């Protein structure tokens, strides 16, 4: 996402995409674990680390944008 495209909607779109990917990875890990390959399931689940970190960062950015918007609304002349 470019700096120019930074918006609450953009953040939510990126969060949704990453969570969709994370859900697919988690389902794959569950399938491995259920078939008896727990070691492989853990290896697959470790791929969630970066996606979840990105989601947390995007969520923080979205919250900051929301707070900045509320602050701007309060200080705007009427």
N, CA and C atoms as an extended XYZ file, in Angstrom:
234
Properties=species:S:1:pos:R:3:atomname:S:1:resname:S:1:resid:I:1 pbc="F F F"
N         0.855       -1.167        0.000 N   UNK     1
C         0.000        0.000        0.000 CA  UNK     1
C         0.899        1.227        0.000 C   UNK     1
N         0.682        2.150       -0.920 N   UNK     2
C         1.487        3.358       -0.989 CA  UNK     2
C         1.026        4.350        0.072 C   UNK     2
N         1.896        5.305        0.385 N   UNK     3
C         1.545        6.326        1.376 CA  UNK     3
C         0.324        7.117        0.910 C   UNK     3
N         0.224        7.343       -0.398 N   UNK     4
C        -0.911        8.089       -0.927 CA  UNK     4
C        -2.211        7.309       -0.754 C   UNK     4
N        -2.117        5.981       -0.734 N   UNK     5
C        -3.301        5.153       -0.604 CA  UNK     5
C        -3.637        4.794        0.824 C   UNK     5
N        -2.949        5.406        1.780 N   UNK     6
C        -3.168        5.089        3.187 CA  UNK     6
C        -4.509        5.660        3.630 C   UNK     6
N        -5.424        4.768        3.972 N   UNK     7
C        -6.744        5.176        4.434 CA  UNK     7
C        -7.300        4.072        5.316 C   UNK     7
N        -8.332        4.385        6.048 N   UNK     8
C        -8.970        3.365        6.877 CA  UNK     8
C        -9.501        2.245        5.995 C   UNK     8
N       -10.140        2.591        4.890 N   UNK     9
C       -10.657        1.582        3.969 CA  UNK     9
C        -9.526        0.738        3.400 C   UNK     9
N        -8.440        1.378        3.029 N   UNK    10
C        -7.288        0.651        2.497 CA  UNK    10
C        -6.700       -0.297        3.521 C   UNK    10
N        -6.580        0.164        4.761 N   UNK    11
C        -6.064       -0.694        5.831 CA  UNK    11
C        -6.977       -1.889        6.050 C   UNK    11
N        -8.273       -1.645        6.086 N   UNK    12
C        -9.219       -2.743        6.295 CA  UNK    12
C        -9.172       -3.752        5.148 C   UNK    12
N        -9.000       -3.267        3.937 N   UNK    13
C        -8.893       -4.150        2.778 CA  UNK    13
C        -7.660       -5.031        2.894 C   UNK    13
N        -6.536       -4.422        3.278 N   UNK    14
C        -5.295       -5.182        3.436 CA  UNK    14
C        -5.395       -6.164        4.601 C   UNK    14
N        -6.011       -5.754        5.698 N   UNK    15
C        -6.207       -6.658        6.839 CA  UNK    15
C        -7.047       -7.855        6.406 C   UNK    15
N        -8.121       -7.608        5.697 N   UNK    16
C        -8.998       -8.679        5.242 CA  UNK    16
C        -8.244       -9.666        4.350 C   UNK    16
N        -7.451       -9.156        3.431 N   UNK    17
C        -6.695      -10.023        2.518 CA  UNK    17
C        -5.708      -10.899        3.293 C   UNK    17
N        -5.014      -10.300        4.252 N   UNK    18
C        -4.033      -11.066        5.022 CA  UNK    18
C        -4.714      -12.091        5.935 C   UNK    18
N        -5.852      -11.731        6.506 N   UNK    19
C        -6.566      -12.688        7.355 CA  UNK    19
C        -7.144      -13.835        6.536 C   UNK    19
N        -7.567      -13.562        5.322 N   UNK    20
C        -8.046      -14.625        4.435 CA  UNK    20
C        -6.917      -15.599        4.132 C   UNK    20
N        -5.735      -15.055        3.846 N   UNK    21
C        -4.572      -15.904        3.593 CA  UNK    21
C        -4.188      -16.687        4.851 C   UNK    21
N        -4.238      -16.023        6.001 N   UNK    22
C        -3.902      -16.692        7.260 CA  UNK    22
C        -4.890      -17.814        7.556 C   UNK    22
N        -6.163      -17.600        7.272 N   UNK    23
C        -7.171      -18.644        7.502 CA  UNK    23
C        -6.893      -19.864        6.631 C   UNK    23
N        -6.484      -19.636        5.394 N   UNK    24
C        -6.166      -20.754        4.506 CA  UNK    24
C        -4.966      -21.541        5.028 C   UNK    24
N        -3.966      -20.838        5.516 N   UNK    25
C        -2.785      -21.498        6.080 CA  UNK    25
C        -3.180      -22.299        7.319 C   UNK    25
N        -3.987      -21.696        8.183 N   UNK    26
C        -4.421      -22.381        9.402 CA  UNK    26
C        -5.222      -23.645        9.069 C   UNK    26
N        -6.083      -23.572        8.057 N   UNK    27
C        -6.860      -24.750        7.654 CA  UNK    27
C        -5.928      -25.856        7.154 C   UNK    27
N        -4.898      -25.477        6.425 N   UNK    28
C        -3.923      -26.463        5.971 CA  UNK    28
C        -3.199      -27.109        7.136 C   UNK    28
N        -2.846      -26.297        8.131 N   UNK    29
C        -2.170      -26.824        9.316 CA  UNK    29
C        -3.086      -27.777       10.081 C   UNK    29
N        -4.352      -27.432       10.197 N   UNK    30
C        -5.317      -28.303       10.875 CA  UNK    30
C        -5.435      -29.632       10.132 C   UNK    30
N        -5.516      -29.571        8.811 N   UNK    31
C        -5.629      -30.797        8.017 CA  UNK    31
C        -4.421      -31.701        8.247 C   UNK    31
N        -3.235      -31.111        8.296 N   UNK    32
C        -2.025      -31.900        8.564 CA  UNK    32
C        -2.078      -32.518        9.952 C   UNK    32
N        -2.457      -31.719       10.930 N   UNK    33
C        -2.515      -32.218       12.308 CA  UNK    33
C        -3.534      -33.350       12.432 C   UNK    33
N        -4.684      -33.185       11.810 N   UNK    34
C        -5.725      -34.210       11.884 CA  UNK    34
C        -5.319      -35.505       11.189 C   UNK    34
N        -4.423      -35.392       10.207 N   UNK    35
C        -3.973      -36.602        9.507 CA  UNK    35
C        -2.771      -37.239       10.206 C   UNK    35
N        -2.370      -36.663       11.341 N   UNK    36
C        -1.291      -37.250       12.122 CA  UNK    36
C         0.069      -36.615       11.917 C   UNK    36
N         0.165      -35.601       11.074 N   UNK    37
C         1.444      -34.949       10.802 CA  UNK    37
C         1.565      -33.663       11.613 C   UNK    37
N         1.625      -33.784       12.925 N   UNK    38
C         1.655      -32.581       13.768 CA  UNK    38
C         2.919      -31.759       13.563 C   UNK    38
N         4.035      -32.406       13.331 N   UNK    39
C         5.281      -31.655       13.095 CA  UNK    39
C         5.135      -30.777       11.844 C   UNK    39
N         4.567      -31.322       10.781 N   UNK    40
C         4.330      -30.559        9.559 CA  UNK    40
C         3.293      -29.463        9.805 C   UNK    40
N         2.290      -29.752       10.626 N   UNK    41
C         1.279      -28.749       10.957 CA  UNK    41
C         1.913      -27.547       11.647 C   UNK    41
N         2.834      -27.816       12.565 N   UNK    42
C         3.517      -26.711       13.250 CA  UNK    42
C         4.356      -25.918       12.261 C   UNK    42
N         5.048      -26.609       11.356 N   UNK    43
C         5.865      -25.917       10.357 CA  UNK    43
C         4.992      -25.008        9.496 C   UNK    43
N         3.845      -25.516        9.090 N   UNK    44
C         2.925      -24.714        8.278 CA  UNK    44
C         2.389      -23.533        9.093 C   UNK    44
N         1.991      -23.794       10.329 N   UNK    45
C         1.420      -22.739       11.174 CA  UNK    45
C         2.425      -21.622       11.449 C   UNK    45
N         3.697      -21.939       11.422 N   UNK    46
C         4.711      -20.903       11.645 CA  UNK    46
C         4.706      -19.857       10.530 C   UNK    46
N         4.132      -20.218        9.378 N   UNK    47
C         3.997      -19.252        8.284 CA  UNK    47
C         3.001      -18.142        8.634 C   UNK    47
N         2.257      -18.315        9.708 N   UNK    48
C         1.296      -17.291       10.135 CA  UNK    48
C         1.979      -16.090       10.783 C   UNK    48
N         3.190      -16.276       11.302 N   UNK    49
C         3.858      -15.225       12.057 CA  UNK    49
C         3.895      -13.885       11.333 C   UNK    49
N         4.415      -13.872       10.123 N   UNK    50
C         4.568      -12.614        9.390 CA  UNK    50
C         3.212      -12.004        9.052 C   UNK    50
N         2.265      -12.836        8.630 N   UNK    51
C         0.936      -12.306        8.289 CA  UNK    51
C         0.276      -11.666        9.508 C   UNK    51
N         0.358      -12.340       10.645 N   UNK    52
C        -0.267      -11.797       11.855 CA  UNK    52
C         0.430      -10.526       12.322 C   UNK    52
N         1.737      -10.466       12.145 N   UNK    53
C         2.471       -9.240       12.476 CA  UNK    53
C         1.988       -8.091       11.575 C   UNK    53
N         1.861       -8.377       10.284 N   UNK    54
C         1.384       -7.352        9.349 CA  UNK    54
C        -0.024       -6.888        9.699 C   UNK    54
N        -0.889       -7.827       10.071 N   UNK    55
C        -2.260       -7.472       10.451 CA  UNK    55
C        -2.236       -6.547       11.669 C   UNK    55
N        -1.403       -6.871       12.652 N   UNK    56
C        -1.307       -6.023       13.836 CA  UNK    56
C        -0.825       -4.624       13.496 C   UNK    56
N         0.158       -4.543       12.612 N   UNK    57
C         0.684       -3.242       12.197 CA  UNK    57
C        -0.373       -2.440       11.440 C   UNK    57
N        -1.068       -3.102       10.518 N   UNK    58
C        -2.128       -2.418        9.770 CA  UNK    58
C        -3.255       -1.963       10.692 C   UNK    58
N        -3.598       -2.797       11.664 N   UNK    59
C        -4.645       -2.432       12.616 CA  UNK    59
C        -4.219       -1.193       13.407 C   UNK    59
N        -2.977       -1.159       13.838 N   UNK    60
C        -2.473        0.010       14.559 CA  UNK    60
C        -2.522        1.265       13.700 C   UNK    60
N        -2.150        1.124       12.421 N   UNK    61
C        -2.189        2.272       11.507 CA  UNK    61
C        -3.618        2.757       11.309 C   UNK    61
N        -4.542        1.816       11.166 N   UNK    62
C        -5.945        2.182       10.974 CA  UNK    62
C        -6.482        2.923       12.205 C   UNK    62
N        -6.139        2.412       13.390 N   UNK    63
C        -6.584        3.072       14.625 CA  UNK    63
C        -6.007        4.479       14.727 C   UNK    63
N        -4.733        4.629       14.354 N   UNK    64
C        -4.107        5.948       14.387 CA  UNK    64
C        -4.803        6.901       13.420 C   UNK    64
N        -5.100        6.426       12.220 N   UNK    65
C        -5.817        7.268       11.255 CA  UNK    65
C        -7.179        7.677       11.805 C   UNK    65
N        -7.858        6.747       12.464 N   UNK    66
C        -9.154        7.061       13.054 CA  UNK    66
C        -9.040        8.115       14.146 C   UNK    66
N        -8.021        7.968       15.002 N   UNK    67
C        -7.821        8.965       16.059 CA  UNK    67
C        -7.462       10.319       15.476 C   UNK    67
N        -6.637       10.322       14.434 N   UNK    68
C        -6.259       11.591       13.798 CA  UNK    68
C        -7.484       12.253       13.180 C   UNK    68
N        -8.356       11.460       12.581 N   UNK    69
C        -9.576       12.001       11.981 CA  UNK    69
C       -10.498       12.603       13.020 C   UNK    69
N       -10.632       11.925       14.177 N   UNK    70
C       -11.476       12.463       15.247 CA  UNK    70
C       -10.885       13.747       15.789 C   UNK    70
N        -9.559       13.807       15.930 N   UNK    71
C        -8.902       15.008       16.438 CA  UNK    71
C        -9.109       16.169       15.456 C   UNK    71
N        -8.996       15.879       14.164 N   UNK    72
C        -9.205       16.911       13.139 CA  UNK    72
C       -10.643       17.404       13.173 C   UNK    72
N       -11.598       16.482       13.379 N   UNK    73
C       -13.002       16.875       13.439 CA  UNK    73
C       -13.265       17.794       14.638 C   UNK    73
N       -12.606       17.537       15.761 N   UNK    74
C       -12.810       18.358       16.964 CA  UNK    74
C       -12.177       19.741       16.833 C   UNK    74
N       -11.072       19.836       16.078 N   UNK    75
C       -10.369       21.113       16.001 CA  UNK    75
C       -10.755       21.932       14.782 C   UNK    75
N       -11.579       21.374       13.901 N   UNK    76
C       -11.988       22.098       12.693 CA  UNK    76
C       -12.932       23.230       13.074 C   UNK    76
N       -12.714       24.406       12.442 N   UNK    77
C       -13.617       25.526       12.739 CA  UNK    77
C       -15.019       25.239       12.191 C   UNK    77
N       -16.018       25.733       12.896 N   UNK    78
C       -17.397       25.510       12.485 CA  UNK    78
C       -17.978       26.711       11.815 C   UNK    78
